């Protein structure tokens, strides 16, 4: 497979940038001027192009609509203090997209070409990157099956696309969670480790029922060991128990979050004890009873940190300490937000300037 292909660029006639109110950005509703598209046919990615953001037409038998070969990534670009656009961990995202592609029997997109594609797109639309700390240009690379056929088999053609959306700072208020015991998100051997669309469609009913009961999100649990904590909503989960940070070990059912990986590294760099291991709900209840449960938060690209205020487990309500008394979650969020605007030193080369 070729790893490079010239990118054809067709610019918009008139940018929509002037119409955007950067001080009031709803998440995921405003899209920048251009998008990147490449099509896979005859075993090759072809016709790489950056074109004006717009609609696709679709064949009614397009395989993605029937059997769900659909994967995506979520990543962010920001600007340095001197205005240079920067991408956070583009290679990690390329590798995870390809891991998802392998699990879903889809075509892999060459890593170098992925990095070039996001770089060129972000450079072209750099005026769309909101400069304030906590704001970013959210990038959505995704791929879907395009064969016009209704037999169940892997598609032989795919479309890979990247569009971008400016997003404001995410002032997430601390969330109320419920331990989900009726529905499961993923099992080892399933597709939970892939960022495939079906995982998200399958989670909606659980979240809806939790919302109806007054909770914001669910805490997903394992199947083989029903005590085993997996993830919170669409984020990886962290606890601080008696000064030690713990997060569930990835076992094939948990998405390998890039924020999760960065948090573990930052904690190690700072000499804060951190471990990846099996975490059970009984352990969390016991830690709370003993007064040792200091923090619980979700970790992900969108919000970076989402603090948990309360966790309902059967008839037990666990109340976490107030966010003002927490140290680890707020420190990690400051660190990532600071990296994104260049005020914290990037010692691991996570940022790529474009
Ligand atoms: C199910 C799930 N878990 C965890 C995460 C966090 O991953 P990341 O830190 O790479 O955004 C995400 C978001 O991508 C997700 O969808």
Short mmCIF file of C-alpha atoms and ligand atoms in Angstrom, two decimals:
data_model
loop_
_atom_site.label_atom_id
_atom_site.label_comp_id
_atom_site.label_asym_id
_atom_site.label_seq_id
_atom_site.Cartn_x
_atom_site.Cartn_y
_atom_site.Cartn_z
CA UNK A 1 0.00 0.00 0.00
CA UNK A 2 1.35 3.45 -0.82
CA UNK A 3 1.94 5.62 2.19
CA UNK A 4 1.78 9.00 0.51
CA UNK A 5 -0.53 10.52 -2.00
CA UNK A 6 -0.67 14.15 -3.06
CA UNK A 7 -3.49 16.02 -1.43
CA UNK A 8 -5.63 18.02 -3.80
CA UNK A 9 -6.90 21.21 -2.17
CA UNK A 10 -10.09 22.99 -3.14
CA UNK A 11 -10.67 26.02 -0.97
CA UNK A 12 -14.00 27.56 -0.03
CA UNK A 13 -15.01 30.63 -2.02
CA UNK A 14 -16.12 32.43 1.10
CA UNK A 15 -15.12 31.45 4.66
CA UNK A 16 -17.90 31.15 7.26
CA UNK A 17 -15.51 32.12 10.04
CA UNK A 18 -16.83 35.68 10.41
CA UNK A 19 -20.27 34.38 11.38
CA UNK A 20 -18.98 32.38 14.34
CA UNK A 21 -19.26 33.69 17.90
CA UNK A 22 -16.15 32.26 19.56
CA UNK A 23 -17.32 33.31 23.01
CA UNK A 24 -20.37 31.08 22.72
CA UNK A 25 -19.54 27.77 21.04
CA UNK A 26 -22.04 24.94 21.43
CA UNK A 27 -20.23 21.55 21.38
CA UNK A 28 -20.23 19.75 18.06
CA UNK A 29 -22.62 21.96 16.10
CA UNK A 30 -20.33 24.36 14.30
CA UNK A 31 -18.00 23.00 11.65
CA UNK A 32 -15.04 24.71 10.05
CA UNK A 33 -14.65 25.52 6.37
CA UNK A 34 -12.88 22.43 5.05
CA UNK A 35 -12.78 18.66 5.38
CA UNK A 36 -10.39 15.94 4.27
CA UNK A 37 -11.61 12.93 2.31
CA UNK A 38 -9.90 9.83 0.92
CA UNK A 39 -11.51 6.79 -0.70
CA UNK A 40 -10.34 3.18 -0.52
CA UNK A 41 -10.81 1.03 -3.59
CA UNK A 42 -8.87 -1.79 -5.25
CA UNK A 43 -6.74 -2.13 -2.14
CA UNK A 44 -5.55 1.52 -2.09
CA UNK A 45 -6.45 4.84 -0.55
CA UNK A 46 -6.96 7.24 -3.42
CA UNK A 47 -8.02 10.76 -4.32
CA UNK A 48 -6.90 12.42 -1.06
CA UNK A 49 -8.50 15.82 -1.05
CA UNK A 50 -9.29 18.80 1.16
CA UNK A 51 -12.58 20.24 0.02
CA UNK A 52 -15.25 22.63 1.33
CA UNK A 53 -17.18 21.10 4.26
CA UNK A 54 -20.43 19.70 2.87
CA UNK A 55 -22.77 16.78 2.42
CA UNK A 56 -22.04 13.33 1.04
CA UNK A 57 -24.50 11.43 -1.07
CA UNK A 58 -25.01 7.82 -0.12
CA UNK A 59 -26.24 4.68 -1.82
CA UNK A 60 -29.19 3.11 0.08
CA UNK A 61 -27.34 -0.23 0.19
CA UNK A 62 -24.13 1.37 1.47
CA UNK A 63 -22.79 -1.30 3.80
CA UNK A 64 -22.18 0.98 6.76
CA UNK A 65 -25.93 1.60 7.01
CA UNK A 66 -26.60 -2.10 7.49
CA UNK A 67 -23.73 -3.79 9.28
CA UNK A 68 -22.06 -0.96 11.11
CA UNK A 69 -18.49 -0.96 9.82
CA UNK A 70 -17.91 2.52 11.16
CA UNK A 71 -15.05 3.78 13.33
CA UNK A 72 -13.90 7.17 14.52
CA UNK A 73 -11.46 9.19 16.58
CA UNK A 74 -11.81 12.34 18.65
CA UNK A 75 -8.77 14.59 19.03
CA UNK A 76 -7.88 18.25 19.50
CA UNK A 77 -5.75 20.98 17.99
CA UNK A 78 -4.87 24.17 19.85
CA UNK A 79 -2.57 27.16 19.38
CA UNK A 80 0.74 27.83 21.08
CA UNK A 81 1.37 31.18 22.78
CA UNK A 82 2.89 32.46 19.52
CA UNK A 83 -0.14 31.34 17.53
CA UNK A 84 1.35 28.15 16.03
CA UNK A 85 -1.25 25.40 15.62
CA UNK A 86 -0.47 22.20 17.55
CA UNK A 87 -1.94 18.71 17.44
CA UNK A 88 -2.14 16.58 20.54
CA UNK A 89 -0.80 13.05 19.97
CA UNK A 90 -1.80 12.59 16.31
CA UNK A 91 0.18 9.34 15.98
CA UNK A 92 -1.56 7.77 18.97
CA UNK A 93 -4.88 8.59 17.35
CA UNK A 94 -3.75 7.17 13.98
CA UNK A 95 -2.66 3.97 15.71
CA UNK A 96 -5.91 3.63 17.62
CA UNK A 97 -7.94 4.26 14.47
CA UNK A 98 -6.02 1.43 12.82
CA UNK A 99 -6.50 -0.85 15.83
CA UNK A 100 -10.24 -0.16 15.50
CA UNK A 101 -10.00 -0.84 11.74
CA UNK A 102 -8.37 -4.23 12.34
CA UNK A 103 -11.05 -5.24 14.86
CA UNK A 104 -13.82 -4.21 12.46
CA UNK A 105 -12.20 -5.81 9.38
CA UNK A 106 -11.74 -2.40 7.74
CA UNK A 107 -8.85 -0.94 5.76
CA UNK A 108 -6.06 0.68 7.76
CA UNK A 109 -5.14 4.26 6.92
CA UNK A 110 -1.35 4.81 6.75
CA UNK A 111 -0.12 6.55 9.89
CA UNK A 112 2.09 9.13 8.12
CA UNK A 113 -0.73 10.04 5.80
CA UNK A 114 -3.10 10.44 8.76
CA UNK A 115 -0.67 12.87 10.41
CA UNK A 116 -0.19 14.75 7.15
CA UNK A 117 -3.95 14.92 6.60
CA UNK A 118 -4.74 16.35 10.04
CA UNK A 119 -1.76 18.72 9.82
CA UNK A 120 -2.72 20.13 6.41
CA UNK A 121 -6.39 20.45 7.37
CA UNK A 122 -5.63 22.20 10.66
CA UNK A 123 -3.12 24.53 9.02
CA UNK A 124 -5.62 25.52 6.37
CA UNK A 125 -8.38 26.14 8.94
CA UNK A 126 -6.11 27.48 11.70
CA UNK A 127 -8.24 30.61 12.01
CA UNK A 128 -10.91 28.30 13.44
CA UNK A 129 -8.82 27.28 16.47
CA UNK A 130 -10.19 29.14 19.50
CA UNK A 131 -7.22 30.62 21.39
CA UNK A 132 -8.56 30.60 24.98
CA UNK A 133 -7.18 27.99 27.42
CA UNK A 134 -9.61 25.06 27.61
CA UNK A 135 -10.94 25.78 24.09
CA UNK A 136 -9.74 23.82 21.07
CA UNK A 137 -10.46 22.75 17.55
CA UNK A 138 -12.01 19.31 17.93
CA UNK A 139 -11.02 16.94 15.10
CA UNK A 140 -13.18 14.04 14.04
CA UNK A 141 -11.39 11.51 11.82
CA UNK A 142 -13.70 8.64 10.85
CA UNK A 143 -14.09 5.81 8.37
CA UNK A 144 -17.06 3.89 7.06
CA UNK A 145 -17.88 1.07 4.65
CA UNK A 146 -19.15 2.15 1.24
CA UNK A 147 -19.75 -1.07 -0.74
CA UNK A 148 -23.20 -1.01 -2.34
CA UNK A 149 -24.13 -4.52 -1.30
CA UNK A 150 -26.32 -6.18 1.30
CA UNK A 151 -24.53 -9.44 1.97
CA UNK A 152 -22.80 -9.75 5.34
CA UNK A 153 -19.05 -9.56 4.72
CA UNK A 154 -16.36 -6.92 5.11
CA UNK A 155 -16.76 -4.07 2.65
CA UNK A 156 -14.09 -3.75 -0.03
CA UNK A 157 -14.41 0.03 -0.24
CA UNK A 158 -14.27 2.68 2.49
CA UNK A 159 -14.32 6.43 2.92
CA UNK A 160 -12.00 8.13 5.40
CA UNK A 161 -12.87 11.67 6.35
CA UNK A 162 -11.77 14.32 8.83
CA UNK A 163 -13.79 17.37 9.74
CA UNK A 164 -13.15 19.85 12.51
CA UNK A 165 -15.29 21.81 14.95
CA UNK A 166 -14.26 24.67 17.26
CA UNK A 167 -15.26 23.94 20.87
CA UNK A 168 -15.29 26.19 23.91
CA UNK A 169 -13.97 25.43 27.39
CA UNK A 170 -15.82 22.53 28.89
CA UNK A 171 -17.10 23.66 32.30
CA UNK A 172 -18.46 20.27 33.25
CA UNK A 173 -20.24 20.35 36.57
CA UNK A 174 -19.52 17.37 38.83
CA UNK A 175 -21.68 14.43 37.77
CA UNK A 176 -24.04 12.06 39.55
CA UNK A 177 -23.46 8.45 38.50
CA UNK A 178 -25.24 5.17 38.91
CA UNK A 179 -23.61 1.75 38.79
CA UNK A 180 -25.14 0.07 35.70
CA UNK A 181 -26.20 -3.50 36.47
CA UNK A 182 -28.79 -4.14 33.77
CA UNK A 183 -26.93 -3.23 30.55
CA UNK A 184 -23.29 -3.80 29.60
CA UNK A 185 -21.12 -1.69 27.31
CA UNK A 186 -18.51 -4.25 26.37
CA UNK A 187 -17.02 -7.64 27.14
CA UNK A 188 -13.47 -8.94 26.62
CA UNK A 189 -13.44 -10.31 23.08
CA UNK A 190 -16.15 -7.88 22.00
CA UNK A 191 -15.63 -4.49 20.37
CA UNK A 192 -15.25 -2.28 23.44
CA UNK A 193 -11.61 -1.63 22.73
CA UNK A 194 -12.47 -0.32 19.25
CA UNK A 195 -13.93 3.14 18.70
CA UNK A 196 -16.70 1.72 16.57
CA UNK A 197 -20.01 3.50 16.22
CA UNK A 198 -22.11 0.57 17.44
CA UNK A 199 -20.58 0.74 20.92
CA UNK A 200 -22.05 4.20 21.31
CA UNK A 201 -25.45 3.34 19.84
CA UNK A 202 -25.63 0.39 22.21
CA UNK A 203 -24.94 2.56 25.25
CA UNK A 204 -27.73 5.10 24.71
CA UNK A 205 -30.58 3.20 26.36
CA UNK A 206 -28.65 2.70 29.59
CA UNK A 207 -27.79 6.39 29.76
CA UNK A 208 -31.39 7.36 28.93
CA UNK A 209 -32.76 5.19 31.75
CA UNK A 210 -30.14 6.57 34.14
CA UNK A 211 -31.13 10.13 33.13
CA UNK A 212 -34.76 9.31 33.84
CA UNK A 213 -33.75 8.25 37.33
CA UNK A 214 -31.98 11.58 37.85
CA UNK A 215 -28.39 10.52 37.12
CA UNK A 216 -26.06 12.11 34.58
CA UNK A 217 -24.17 9.01 33.51
CA UNK A 218 -23.56 5.34 34.20
CA UNK A 219 -20.60 3.45 35.58
CA UNK A 220 -20.09 0.48 33.28
CA UNK A 221 -19.35 -2.87 34.90
CA UNK A 222 -17.76 -6.10 33.72
CA UNK A 223 -19.68 -9.22 32.85
CA UNK A 224 -17.45 -12.06 33.98
CA UNK A 225 -16.85 -10.27 37.26
CA UNK A 226 -19.90 -8.12 37.91
CA UNK A 227 -18.00 -6.23 40.58
CA UNK A 228 -15.43 -5.07 38.06
CA UNK A 229 -15.49 -1.37 37.16
CA UNK A 230 -14.83 -0.57 33.48
CA UNK A 231 -15.49 3.03 32.42
CA UNK A 232 -17.71 6.01 33.14
CA UNK A 233 -19.96 6.96 30.23
CA UNK A 234 -17.54 7.58 27.36
CA UNK A 235 -14.53 8.24 29.57
CA UNK A 236 -11.94 6.19 31.39
CA UNK A 237 -12.32 6.28 35.15
CA UNK A 238 -9.82 7.18 37.87
CA UNK A 239 -10.05 6.98 41.66
CA UNK A 240 -7.84 8.43 44.36
CA UNK A 241 -7.83 6.08 47.34
CA UNK A 242 -5.75 7.05 50.35
CA UNK A 243 -3.26 9.00 48.22
CA UNK A 244 -2.91 6.37 45.48
CA UNK A 245 -4.38 6.91 42.02
CA UNK A 246 -5.97 3.78 40.54
CA UNK A 247 -7.59 3.11 37.18
CA UNK A 248 -8.98 -0.14 35.79
CA UNK A 249 -6.50 -2.16 33.76
CA UNK A 250 -7.51 -2.44 30.10
CA UNK A 251 -8.69 -5.99 29.49
CA UNK A 252 -10.06 -5.86 25.96
CA UNK A 253 -13.39 -4.34 27.00
CA UNK A 254 -12.11 -0.89 27.93
CA UNK A 255 -11.18 1.79 25.40
CA UNK A 256 -7.47 2.59 25.67
CA UNK A 257 -7.87 6.29 26.26
CA UNK A 258 -5.07 8.60 25.20
CA UNK A 259 -5.90 10.98 28.06
CA UNK A 260 -5.73 7.98 30.43
CA UNK A 261 -2.25 7.15 29.15
CA UNK A 262 -1.08 10.76 29.51
CA UNK A 263 -2.49 10.98 33.05
CA UNK A 264 -0.59 7.84 34.10
CA UNK A 265 2.62 9.31 32.67
CA UNK A 266 2.11 12.72 34.32
CA UNK A 267 1.46 11.05 37.68
CA UNK A 268 4.59 8.90 37.33
CA UNK A 269 6.63 11.98 36.38
CA UNK A 270 5.44 13.72 39.52
CA UNK A 271 6.16 10.69 41.71
CA UNK A 272 2.48 10.26 42.63
CA UNK A 273 1.64 6.56 43.19
CA UNK A 274 -0.54 5.26 40.35
CA UNK A 275 -1.61 1.75 39.44
CA UNK A 276 -3.56 0.07 36.67
CA UNK A 277 -5.36 -2.90 38.12
CA UNK A 278 -8.70 -4.56 38.68
CA UNK A 279 -10.94 -2.12 40.58
CA UNK A 280 -14.13 -3.46 42.13
CA UNK A 281 -17.20 -1.63 43.32
CA UNK A 282 -16.89 -3.37 46.72
CA UNK A 283 -13.45 -1.85 47.09
CA UNK A 284 -14.81 1.60 46.31
CA UNK A 285 -17.65 1.20 48.82
CA UNK A 286 -15.17 0.00 51.46
CA UNK A 287 -12.80 2.92 50.71
CA UNK A 288 -15.69 5.35 51.05
CA UNK A 289 -16.77 3.76 54.34
CA UNK A 290 -13.24 4.07 55.66
CA UNK A 291 -13.07 7.74 54.61
CA UNK A 292 -10.29 6.97 52.11
CA UNK A 293 -12.09 7.70 48.83
CA UNK A 294 -10.68 11.11 47.99
CA UNK A 295 -11.52 11.52 44.30
CA UNK A 296 -13.27 9.91 41.39
CA UNK A 297 -13.21 11.34 37.87
CA UNK A 298 -13.60 10.52 34.20
CA UNK A 299 -10.73 11.12 31.75
CA UNK A 300 -11.16 11.85 28.05
CA UNK A 301 -10.29 14.21 25.22
CA UNK A 302 -13.51 16.24 25.30
CA UNK A 303 -13.71 17.34 28.96
CA UNK A 304 -10.20 16.20 30.02
CA UNK A 305 -11.48 15.65 33.58
CA UNK A 306 -15.07 15.14 34.66
CA UNK A 307 -15.40 15.06 38.44
CA UNK A 308 -17.84 12.67 40.06
CA UNK A 309 -19.97 14.16 42.84
CA UNK A 310 -22.05 11.10 43.74
CA UNK A 311 -22.18 7.42 42.92
CA UNK A 312 -25.29 5.32 43.51
CA UNK A 313 -24.73 1.59 43.99
CA UNK A 314 -27.95 -0.32 44.73
CA UNK A 315 -29.24 1.36 47.90
CA UNK A 316 -25.91 2.98 48.73
CA UNK A 317 -25.18 6.59 47.82
CA UNK A 318 -21.48 7.38 47.90
CA UNK A 319 -20.79 11.09 48.18
CA UNK A 320 -17.34 12.24 47.11
CA UNK A 321 -15.50 15.14 48.78
CA UNK A 322 -16.16 18.61 47.29
CA UNK A 323 -14.14 19.40 44.16
CA UNK A 324 -12.42 22.32 45.98
CA UNK A 325 -10.80 19.76 48.30
CA UNK A 326 -9.45 17.64 45.46
CA UNK A 327 -5.89 17.81 44.19
CA UNK A 328 -5.21 15.15 41.56
CA UNK A 329 -8.05 15.64 39.06
CA UNK A 330 -7.73 19.45 38.98
CA UNK A 331 -3.93 19.18 38.68
CA UNK A 332 -4.22 16.79 35.71
CA UNK A 333 -6.71 19.05 33.97
CA UNK A 334 -4.50 22.12 34.47
CA UNK A 335 -1.54 20.16 33.12
CA UNK A 336 -3.28 19.09 29.91
CA UNK A 337 -4.91 22.49 29.35
CA UNK A 338 -1.52 24.13 29.96
CA UNK A 339 0.20 21.81 27.47
CA UNK A 340 -2.41 22.73 24.90
CA UNK A 341 -1.65 26.43 25.12
CA UNK A 342 2.09 25.99 25.54
CA UNK A 343 2.29 27.22 29.16
CA UNK A 344 3.33 23.77 30.45
CA UNK A 345 6.50 22.21 29.03
CA UNK A 346 5.91 19.30 26.67
CA UNK A 347 8.58 16.94 28.00
CA UNK A 348 7.24 13.87 26.18
CA UNK A 349 6.84 15.33 22.70
CA UNK A 350 3.08 14.84 22.77
CA UNK A 351 2.39 17.97 20.75
CA UNK A 352 3.06 18.25 17.04
CA UNK A 353 3.35 21.77 15.63
CA UNK A 354 1.94 22.25 12.16
C1 LIG B 1 -15.66 4.74 25.49
C2 LIG B 1 -14.59 5.75 25.67
N1 LIG B 1 -13.74 5.60 26.71
C3 LIG B 1 -12.73 6.47 26.93
C4 LIG B 1 -12.54 7.55 26.12
C5 LIG B 1 -11.41 8.50 26.37
O1 LIG B 1 -10.43 8.35 25.38
P1 LIG B 1 -9.49 9.56 24.97
O2 LIG B 1 -8.76 9.97 26.21
O3 LIG B 1 -8.56 9.00 23.96
O4 LIG B 1 -10.35 10.64 24.46
C6 LIG B 1 -13.40 7.76 25.03
C7 LIG B 1 -13.23 8.91 24.13
O5 LIG B 1 -12.55 8.82 23.13
C8 LIG B 1 -14.43 6.82 24.80
O6 LIG B 1 -15.26 6.98 23.76
#
